[in-house]
Structures are given as structure tokens and as C-alpha cells.
PDB file of C-alpha atoms and ligand atoms in Angstrom:
ATOM      1  CA  MET A 802       0.000   0.000   0.000  1.00 95.00           C
ATOM      2  CA  ALA A 803       1.222   3.430  -1.064  1.00 96.00           C
ATOM      3  CA  PRO A 804       4.901   2.660  -1.746  1.00 97.00           C
ATOM      4  CA  PRO A 805       7.030   5.557  -3.028  1.00 96.00           C
ATOM      5  CA  ILE A 806       5.832   6.729  -6.463  1.00 96.00           C
ATOM      6  CA  GLU A 807       9.258   5.934  -7.993  1.00 96.00           C
ATOM      7  CA  GLN A 808       8.671   2.230  -7.486  1.00 97.00           C
ATOM      8  CA  VAL A 809       7.592   0.215 -10.513  1.00 98.00           C
ATOM      9  CA  THR A 810       7.709  -3.508 -11.266  1.00 97.00           C
ATOM     10  CA  ALA A 811      10.611  -5.030 -13.232  1.00 96.00           C
ATOM     11  CA  GLN A 812       8.368  -4.801 -16.313  1.00 95.00           C
ATOM     12  CA  GLY A 813       7.644  -1.110 -15.731  1.00 96.00           C
ATOM     13  CA  TYR A 814       4.140  -1.347 -14.326  1.00 98.00           C
ATOM     14  CA  ASP A 815       3.029   0.853 -11.482  1.00 98.00           C
ATOM     15  CA  LEU A 816       4.108  -1.206  -8.461  1.00 98.00           C
ATOM     16  CA  GLN A 817       0.636  -1.339  -6.943  1.00 98.00           C
ATOM     17  CA  PHE A 818      -1.150  -2.142 -10.179  1.00 98.00           C
ATOM     18  CA  GLY A 819       1.436  -4.768 -11.055  1.00 98.00           C
ATOM     19  CA  THR A 820       1.438  -6.375  -7.621  1.00 97.00           C
ATOM     20  CA  ASN A 821      -2.146  -5.960  -6.449  1.00 97.00           C
ATOM     21  CA  PHE A 822      -3.848  -6.574  -9.758  1.00 98.00           C
ATOM     22  CA  LEU A 823      -1.815  -7.811 -12.727  1.00 98.00           C
ATOM     23  CA  GLY A 824       0.320 -10.421 -10.941  1.00 95.00           C
ATOM     24  CA  HIS A 825      -2.755 -11.840  -9.290  1.00 91.00           C
ATOM     25  CA  TYR A 826      -4.685 -11.779 -12.518  1.00 95.00           C
ATOM     26  CA  TYR A 827      -1.932 -13.893 -14.056  1.00 96.00           C
ATOM     27  CA  LEU A 828      -1.791 -16.304 -11.120  1.00 95.00           C
ATOM     28  CA  THR A 829      -5.555 -16.783 -11.158  1.00 93.00           C
ATOM     29  CA  THR A 830      -5.693 -17.436 -14.912  1.00 92.00           C
ATOM     30  CA  LEU A 831      -2.790 -19.920 -14.649  1.00 96.00           C
ATOM     31  CA  LEU A 832      -4.729 -21.744 -11.940  1.00 97.00           C
ATOM     32  CA  LEU A 833      -7.993 -21.623 -13.855  1.00 97.00           C
ATOM     33  CA  PRO A 834      -7.692 -25.034 -15.593  1.00 98.00           C
ATOM     34  CA  ALA A 835      -7.052 -26.648 -12.201  1.00 98.00           C
ATOM     35  CA  LEU A 836      -9.934 -24.710 -10.629  1.00 98.00           C
ATOM     36  CA  LEU A 837     -12.336 -25.771 -13.376  1.00 98.00           C
ATOM     37  CA  ALA A 838     -11.222 -29.404 -13.130  1.00 98.00           C
ATOM     38  CA  GLY A 839     -11.549 -29.209  -9.350  1.00 97.00           C
ATOM     39  CA  ALA A 840     -15.064 -27.838  -9.629  1.00 97.00           C
ATOM     40  CA  LYS A 841     -16.058 -30.727 -11.933  1.00 97.00           C
ATOM     41  CA  SER A 842     -14.665 -33.397  -9.661  1.00 97.00           C
ATOM     42  CA  SER A 843     -15.774 -31.941  -6.324  1.00 95.00           C
ATOM     43  CA  ALA A 844     -18.926 -33.023  -4.509  1.00 94.00           C
ATOM     44  CA  ASP A 845     -20.528 -29.570  -4.652  1.00 95.00           C
ATOM     45  CA  GLY A 846     -19.383 -28.838  -8.224  1.00 97.00           C
ATOM     46  CA  LYS A 847     -17.695 -25.595  -7.173  1.00 98.00           C
ATOM     47  CA  ALA A 848     -14.252 -24.026  -6.871  1.00 98.00           C
ATOM     48  CA  ARG A 849     -13.941 -20.761  -4.988  1.00 97.00           C
ATOM     49  CA  VAL A 850     -11.764 -17.728  -5.715  1.00 96.00           C
ATOM     50  CA  VAL A 851     -11.583 -15.042  -3.034  1.00 96.00           C
ATOM     51  CA  ASN A 852     -10.147 -11.700  -4.151  1.00 95.00           C
ATOM     52  CA  THR A 853      -8.908  -9.443  -1.395  1.00 95.00           C
ATOM     53  CA  SER A 854      -9.824  -5.859  -2.247  1.00 97.00           C
ATOM     54  CA  SER A 855     -10.408  -2.948   0.110  1.00 96.00           C
ATOM     55  CA  MET A 856     -13.009  -0.351   0.987  1.00 96.00           C
ATOM     56  CA  ALA A 857     -10.530   2.031  -0.656  1.00 96.00           C
ATOM     57  CA  HIS A 858     -11.936   0.827  -3.987  1.00 96.00           C
ATOM     58  CA  ILE A 859     -14.800   3.270  -3.417  1.00 96.00           C
ATOM     59  CA  ALA A 860     -12.492   6.147  -4.356  1.00 95.00           C
ATOM     60  CA  GLY A 861     -10.956   4.174  -7.230  1.00 95.00           C
ATOM     61  CA  ALA A 862     -11.367   4.291 -10.994  1.00 96.00           C
ATOM     62  CA  LEU A 863      -9.340   2.956 -13.906  1.00 98.00           C
ATOM     63  CA  ASP A 864      -6.926   5.266 -15.694  1.00 98.00           C
ATOM     64  CA  TYR A 865      -5.053   3.228 -18.303  1.00 98.00           C
ATOM     65  CA  ASN A 866      -2.441   5.983 -18.595  1.00 98.00           C
ATOM     66  CA  THR A 867      -1.199   5.155 -15.093  1.00 98.00           C
ATOM     67  CA  PHE A 868      -0.945   1.341 -15.303  1.00 98.00           C
ATOM     68  CA  LYS A 869       2.605   1.731 -16.589  1.00 98.00           C
ATOM     69  CA  ASP A 870       4.967   4.496 -15.623  1.00 96.00           C
ATOM     70  CA  SER A 871       4.116   7.762 -17.374  1.00 96.00           C
ATOM     71  CA  PRO A 872       4.016  11.506 -16.685  1.00 96.00           C
ATOM     72  CA  LYS A 873       0.327  11.060 -15.770  1.00 97.00           C
ATOM     73  CA  ARG A 874       1.213   8.376 -13.246  1.00 98.00           C
ATOM     74  CA  LYS A 875       3.982  10.474 -11.716  1.00 96.00           C
ATOM     75  CA  LYS A 876       1.422  13.239 -11.130  1.00 96.00           C
ATOM     76  CA  SER A 877      -0.980  10.848  -9.455  1.00 96.00           C
ATOM     77  CA  SER A 878      -0.741  10.019  -5.741  1.00 96.00           C
ATOM     78  CA  THR A 879       0.290   6.697  -4.265  1.00 96.00           C
ATOM     79  CA  MET A 880      -3.059   6.481  -2.438  1.00 96.00           C
ATOM     80  CA  ASN A 881      -4.934   7.128  -5.648  1.00 97.00           C
ATOM     81  CA  LEU A 882      -2.947   4.316  -7.286  1.00 98.00           C
ATOM     82  CA  TYR A 883      -3.719   2.054  -4.329  1.00 97.00           C
ATOM     83  CA  ASN A 884      -7.423   2.786  -4.659  1.00 98.00           C
ATOM     84  CA  GLN A 885      -7.233   2.084  -8.378  1.00 98.00           C
ATOM     85  CA  SER A 886      -5.579  -1.312  -7.835  1.00 98.00           C
ATOM     86  CA  LYS A 887      -8.245  -2.306  -5.299  1.00 98.00           C
ATOM     87  CA  PHE A 888     -10.995  -1.152  -7.662  1.00 98.00           C
ATOM     88  CA  ALA A 889      -9.465  -3.375 -10.353  1.00 98.00           C
ATOM     89  CA  ASN A 890      -9.600  -6.388  -7.987  1.00 98.00           C
ATOM     90  CA  ILE A 891     -13.401  -6.133  -7.799  1.00 98.00           C
ATOM     91  CA  VAL A 892     -13.851  -5.464 -11.516  1.00 98.00           C
ATOM     92  CA  PHE A 893     -11.796  -8.620 -12.106  1.00 97.00           C
ATOM     93  CA  SER A 894     -13.674 -10.661  -9.503  1.00 98.00           C
ATOM     94  CA  ASN A 895     -17.006  -9.711 -11.066  1.00 98.00           C
ATOM     95  CA  GLU A 896     -15.789 -10.563 -14.565  1.00 98.00           C
ATOM     96  CA  LEU A 897     -14.458 -13.930 -13.370  1.00 98.00           C
ATOM     97  CA  ALA A 898     -17.915 -14.537 -11.889  1.00 98.00           C
ATOM     98  CA  ARG A 899     -19.588 -13.622 -15.191  1.00 98.00           C
ATOM     99  CA  ARG A 900     -17.282 -15.708 -17.371  1.00 98.00           C
ATOM    100  CA  PHE A 901     -16.984 -18.852 -15.269  1.00 98.00           C
ATOM    101  CA  GLY A 902     -19.893 -18.874 -12.817  1.00 98.00           C
ATOM    102  CA  ASP A 903     -21.770 -21.401 -14.968  1.00 98.00           C
ATOM    103  CA  GLN A 904     -18.720 -23.710 -14.901  1.00 98.00           C
ATOM    104  CA  GLY A 905     -18.614 -23.889 -11.117  1.00 98.00           C
ATOM    105  CA  ILE A 906     -16.356 -20.951 -10.253  1.00 98.00           C
ATOM    106  CA  VAL A 907     -17.535 -18.988  -7.205  1.00 98.00           C
ATOM    107  CA  SER A 908     -15.711 -15.661  -7.383  1.00 98.00           C
ATOM    108  CA  THR A 909     -15.970 -13.196  -4.529  1.00 98.00           C
ATOM    109  CA  ALA A 910     -14.215  -9.957  -3.596  1.00 98.00           C
ATOM    110  CA  LEU A 911     -14.018  -8.404  -0.169  1.00 98.00           C
ATOM    111  CA  HIS A 912     -12.816  -5.719   2.182  1.00 98.00           C
ATOM    112  CA  PRO A 913     -10.986  -7.565   4.989  1.00 97.00           C
ATOM    113  CA  GLY A 914     -11.233  -4.755   7.580  1.00 97.00           C
ATOM    114  CA  ILE A 915      -8.866  -1.956   8.540  1.00 94.00           C
ATOM    115  CA  LEU A 916      -6.096  -3.984  10.062  1.00 94.00           C
ATOM    116  CA  SER A 917      -3.014  -3.236  12.043  1.00 91.00           C
ATOM    117  CA  SER A 918      -0.293  -4.770   9.925  1.00 90.00           C
ATOM    118  CA  ASP A 919       2.795  -4.052   7.909  1.00 89.00           C
ATOM    119  CA  LEU A 920       0.614  -2.751   5.097  1.00 91.00           C
ATOM    120  CA  GLN A 921       0.945   0.860   6.280  1.00 89.00           C
ATOM    121  CA  ARG A 922       4.745   0.795   6.489  1.00 91.00           C
ATOM    122  CA  HIS A 923       5.222   3.346   3.715  1.00 93.00           C
ATOM    123  CA  MET A 924       2.704   5.834   5.079  1.00 88.00           C
ATOM    124  CA  LYS A 925       4.209   8.756   6.917  1.00 85.00           C
ATOM    125  CA  ILE A 926       1.431   9.519   9.358  1.00 86.00           C
ATOM    126  CA  PRO A 927       2.448  11.085  12.701  1.00 89.00           C
ATOM    127  CA  GLY A 928       1.601   8.737  15.565  1.00 90.00           C
ATOM    128  CA  LEU A 929       0.876   5.848  13.211  1.00 88.00           C
ATOM    129  CA  GLU A 930       1.881   3.156  15.693  1.00 88.00           C
ATOM    130  CA  LEU A 931      -0.414   4.623  18.352  1.00 89.00           C
ATOM    131  CA  ILE A 932      -3.291   4.950  15.878  1.00 89.00           C
ATOM    132  CA  LYS A 933      -2.739   1.347  14.833  1.00 89.00           C
ATOM    133  CA  SER A 934      -2.808   0.026  18.375  1.00 88.00           C
ATOM    134  CA  MET A 935      -5.903   2.053  19.299  1.00 89.00           C
ATOM    135  CA  PHE A 936      -8.127   1.980  16.259  1.00 89.00           C
ATOM    136  CA  LEU A 937      -7.056  -0.747  13.884  1.00 92.00           C
ATOM    137  CA  TYR A 938      -8.033  -4.399  14.230  1.00 95.00           C
ATOM    138  CA  PRO A 939      -5.521  -7.167  14.963  1.00 94.00           C
ATOM    139  CA  THR A 940      -4.110  -8.798  11.824  1.00 93.00           C
ATOM    140  CA  PRO A 941      -5.599 -12.308  12.383  1.00 95.00           C
ATOM    141  CA  GLN A 942      -9.111 -10.847  12.347  1.00 96.00           C
ATOM    142  CA  GLY A 943      -8.422  -9.867   8.749  1.00 95.00           C
ATOM    143  CA  ALA A 944      -8.659 -13.518   7.719  1.00 97.00           C
ATOM    144  CA  LEU A 945     -12.230 -13.978   8.972  1.00 98.00           C
ATOM    145  CA  THR A 946     -14.093 -12.619   5.972  1.00 98.00           C
ATOM    146  CA  GLN A 947     -11.904 -14.548   3.511  1.00 97.00           C
ATOM    147  CA  LEU A 948     -12.484 -17.760   5.468  1.00 98.00           C
ATOM    148  CA  TYR A 949     -16.204 -17.122   5.447  1.00 98.00           C
ATOM    149  CA  ALA A 950     -16.208 -16.629   1.657  1.00 98.00           C
ATOM    150  CA  GLY A 951     -13.869 -19.539   1.074  1.00 97.00           C
ATOM    151  CA  THR A 952     -15.083 -22.194   3.496  1.00 97.00           C
ATOM    152  CA  SER A 953     -18.626 -21.582   4.806  1.00 97.00           C
ATOM    153  CA  ALA A 954     -21.442 -23.765   3.479  1.00 97.00           C
ATOM    154  CA  GLU A 955     -23.492 -20.755   2.368  1.00 97.00           C
ATOM    155  CA  GLY A 956     -20.441 -19.331   0.557  1.00 98.00           C
ATOM    156  CA  ILE A 957     -21.337 -21.617  -2.354  1.00 97.00           C
ATOM    157  CA  GLU A 958     -24.011 -19.078  -3.260  1.00 97.00           C
ATOM    158  CA  PHE A 959     -21.740 -16.020  -3.231  1.00 98.00           C
ATOM    159  CA  ASN A 960     -20.612 -15.890  -6.880  1.00 98.00           C
ATOM    160  CA  GLY A 961     -20.148 -12.227  -7.876  1.00 98.00           C
ATOM    161  CA  LYS A 962     -20.665 -10.958  -4.335  1.00 98.00           C
ATOM    162  CA  TYR A 963     -18.665  -8.414  -2.339  1.00 98.00           C
ATOM    163  CA  LEU A 964     -18.146  -9.051   1.360  1.00 98.00           C
ATOM    164  CA  ILE A 965     -17.341  -6.756   4.278  1.00 98.00           C
ATOM    165  CA  PRO A 966     -16.104  -7.352   7.840  1.00 98.00           C
ATOM    166  CA  TRP A 967     -16.835  -9.397   9.605  1.00 97.00           C
ATOM    167  CA  ALA A 968     -18.117 -12.150   7.362  1.00 98.00           C
ATOM    168  CA  ARG A 969     -21.087 -10.266   5.880  1.00 98.00           C
ATOM    169  CA  ILE A 970     -22.391  -9.571   2.402  1.00 98.00           C
ATOM    170  CA  GLY A 971     -21.882  -5.923   1.440  1.00 98.00           C
ATOM    171  CA  THR A 972     -22.226  -3.710  -1.589  1.00 98.00           C
ATOM    172  CA  ALA A 973     -19.309  -2.569  -3.716  1.00 98.00           C
ATOM    173  CA  ALA A 974     -19.320   0.731  -5.582  1.00 98.00           C
ATOM    174  CA  ALA A 975     -21.725   0.436  -8.533  1.00 98.00           C
ATOM    175  CA  ALA A 976     -18.929   1.407 -10.922  1.00 97.00           C
ATOM    176  CA  THR A 977     -17.221  -1.975 -10.313  1.00 98.00           C
ATOM    177  CA  ASN A 978     -20.153  -3.671 -12.003  1.00 97.00           C
ATOM    178  CA  ASP A 979     -19.880  -2.311 -15.522  1.00 98.00           C
ATOM    179  CA  PRO A 980     -19.448  -5.356 -17.811  1.00 98.00           C
ATOM    180  CA  GLN A 981     -17.964  -3.333 -20.649  1.00 98.00           C
ATOM    181  CA  GLN A 982     -15.283  -1.859 -18.415  1.00 98.00           C
ATOM    182  CA  ALA A 983     -14.568  -5.343 -17.057  1.00 98.00           C
ATOM    183  CA  ARG A 984     -14.164  -6.826 -20.525  1.00 98.00           C
ATOM    184  CA  GLN A 985     -11.753  -4.055 -21.450  1.00 98.00           C
ATOM    185  CA  LEU A 986      -9.649  -4.597 -18.313  1.00 98.00           C
ATOM    186  CA  TRP A 987      -9.632  -8.372 -18.812  1.00 98.00           C
ATOM    187  CA  GLU A 988      -8.468  -7.972 -22.421  1.00 98.00           C
ATOM    188  CA  TRP A 989      -5.794  -5.477 -21.386  1.00 98.00           C
ATOM    189  CA  ALA A 990      -4.510  -7.937 -18.764  1.00 98.00           C
ATOM    190  CA  GLU A 991      -4.586 -10.795 -21.280  1.00 97.00           C
ATOM    191  CA  GLU A 992      -2.409  -8.780 -23.665  1.00 98.00           C
ATOM    192  CA  GLN A 993       0.111  -8.005 -20.922  1.00 97.00           C
ATOM    193  CA  VAL A 994       0.768 -11.673 -20.135  1.00 97.00           C
ATOM    194  CA  ALA A 995       0.308 -13.053 -23.675  1.00 96.00           C
ATOM    195  CA  ASN A 996       4.023 -13.443 -24.407  1.00 90.00           C
ATOM    196  CA  ILE A 997       5.291 -14.707 -21.069  1.00 88.00           C
TER     197      ILE A 997
HETATM  198  C1  NAG B1308      -8.395 -13.210  -7.038  1.00 63.78           C
HETATM  199  O1  NAG B1308      -8.328 -14.285  -6.141  1.00 63.78           O
HETATM  200  C2  NAG B1308      -7.179 -15.064  -6.276  1.00 63.78           C
HETATM  201  C3  NAG B1308      -7.340 -16.316  -5.420  1.00 63.78           C
HETATM  202  O2  NAG B1308      -7.583 -15.968  -4.091  1.00 63.78           O
HETATM  203  C4  NAG B1308      -5.987 -14.258  -5.836  1.00 63.78           C
HETATM  204  O3  NAG B1308      -4.796 -14.989  -6.080  1.00 63.78           O
HETATM  205  C5  NAG B1308      -5.915 -12.933  -6.577  1.00 63.78           C
HETATM  206  O4  NAG B1308      -5.330 -12.027  -5.697  1.00 63.78           O
HETATM  207  C6  NAG B1308      -7.216 -12.305  -6.983  1.00 63.78           C
HETATM  208  N1  NAG B1308      -7.039 -11.687  -8.288  1.00 63.78           N
HETATM  209  C7  NAG B1308      -7.181 -10.389  -8.494  1.00 63.78           C
HETATM  210  C8  NAG B1308      -6.914  -9.890  -9.868  1.00 63.78           C
HETATM  211  O5  NAG B1308      -7.510  -9.613  -7.632  1.00 63.78           O
HETATM  212  C1  NAG B1309      -8.486   6.309  -1.343  1.00 63.78           C
HETATM  213  O1  NAG B1309      -9.546   5.642  -0.645  1.00 63.78           O
HETATM  214  C2  NAG B1309      -9.653   6.046   0.710  1.00 63.78           C
HETATM  215  C3  NAG B1309     -10.707   5.143   1.363  1.00 63.78           C
HETATM  216  O2  NAG B1309     -11.932   5.160   0.655  1.00 63.78           O
HETATM  217  C4  NAG B1309     -10.015   7.518   0.797  1.00 63.78           C
HETATM  218  O3  NAG B1309     -10.090   7.912   2.140  1.00 63.78           O
HETATM  219  C5  NAG B1309      -8.945   8.312   0.080  1.00 63.78           C
HETATM  220  O4  NAG B1309      -9.338   9.653   0.013  1.00 63.78           O
HETATM  221  C6  NAG B1309      -8.690   7.796  -1.327  1.00 63.78           C
HETATM  222  N1  NAG B1309      -7.532   8.488  -1.807  1.00 63.78           N
HETATM  223  C7  NAG B1309      -7.481   9.039  -3.011  1.00 63.78           C
HETATM  224  C8  NAG B1309      -6.228   9.793  -3.315  1.00 63.78           C
HETATM  225  O5  NAG B1309      -8.368   8.917  -3.819  1.00 63.78           O
END
């Protein structure tokens, strides 16, 4: 979260977009054949994918000019780029749900809670450690909502849903649900990993 703006991936992507979205997109698509086979052979006919997003997605939007390093990206803020990457997680999760829901994939996205962890290490907020100990939730609690999506019996029905802490169904920003935007992002991501 919010690393220095100079930091990009080895391939020149914005570090947060590359790490939080594109790398995970690639991992998920590489695993997809195994997930689909697993869904077919499992008793409930399902395979679950849980995408960890954040409430910060609410302030996010997709600006293709910032996915790789560019003057536009340099003018953006690291928090804005964080919000964008978390927005992309939900757009992706919803598109995965649309494309593969009828083949047994149960794709969910969620906000895990505002947790006291290493995530804030780049943020220069005065009194951060005190704020963390007083107002943020302990790290292990941040696994609850994922476990609920990934392992509860009712989670089978959650394809395309967005969850909030602790272990509840919530509502993501409406903008994450635009199928045309999702198709465009999916195709962009496909092109990025096509020649690996
Ligand atoms: C979606 O979920 C998978 C499996 O949990 C995870 O590896 C990845 O972070 C998520 N993908 C995206 C693009 O958010
Ligand atoms: C990012 O999202 C957070 C949480 O919604 C919000 O407080 C913040 O203003 C956003 N930052 C930017 C730069 O959009």
C-alpha cells in the first residue's frame, strides 16, 4: 500500500497495479484449468476464488495511462494508485464470476477490515503506531471474511458478491459492475501476459 511513487515492477508497471492486480490476474488465470477441473470433480461442483480488495476501492477508478509508468502516473498520488488497484480487484472478480460462474467458479471480492499490519509501512502519518494500536483491528481478524467466503457452506451461493467485515455480504461501488469496463480490463490484462 502506497509505496514511493518511484517504485515500478521489473516490467515497468506501477508497483501497486502490477502487484495488487496484474500479478494476481496472471496467477488466477494460470490456476484456472485446475480450478475448473476441481469444480467438476468436487462433490458440490464448485471451486472458490476469493479476491482481497479494500473499501478504498470506493475512491478508485481505472486510468489506463497510469498502469505503466508515465508523466500522468507520476502526477498521481500513491493512495490514488492504491485505490485504483483495489478497484481493479473487484472489476476482475465480477468478470471472473460472469465468465466462469456457470462452470462452477464462485468468485468473490471483499474488504478484509482496517487492520493493524505491515501494510501501512510506507505511510508517513504522525503517531501511526499509536493509531494502529488504538483503532485498527488485529491482523488475524483480517482472515475472517476470507475464510467465510472460502469455506462456509453458504459461501457456495456467493458468486459475484462483495463481502465486508466481519463475514457479511456488502455492496461494492456500482462502478465496479460495468461489464464493458470489465471486458476491457480483462483484455488489457490478457495482452500483458500473452508473451510470457
Ligand atoms: C483473485 O483471487 C485469487 C485467489 O484468491 C488471488 O490470487 C488474486 O489475488 C485475486 N485476483 C485479483 C486480480 O484480484
Ligand atoms: C483512497 O480511498 C480512501 C478510502 O476510501 C479515501 O479515504 C482516500 O481519500 C482515497 N484516496 C485518493 C487519493 O483517492
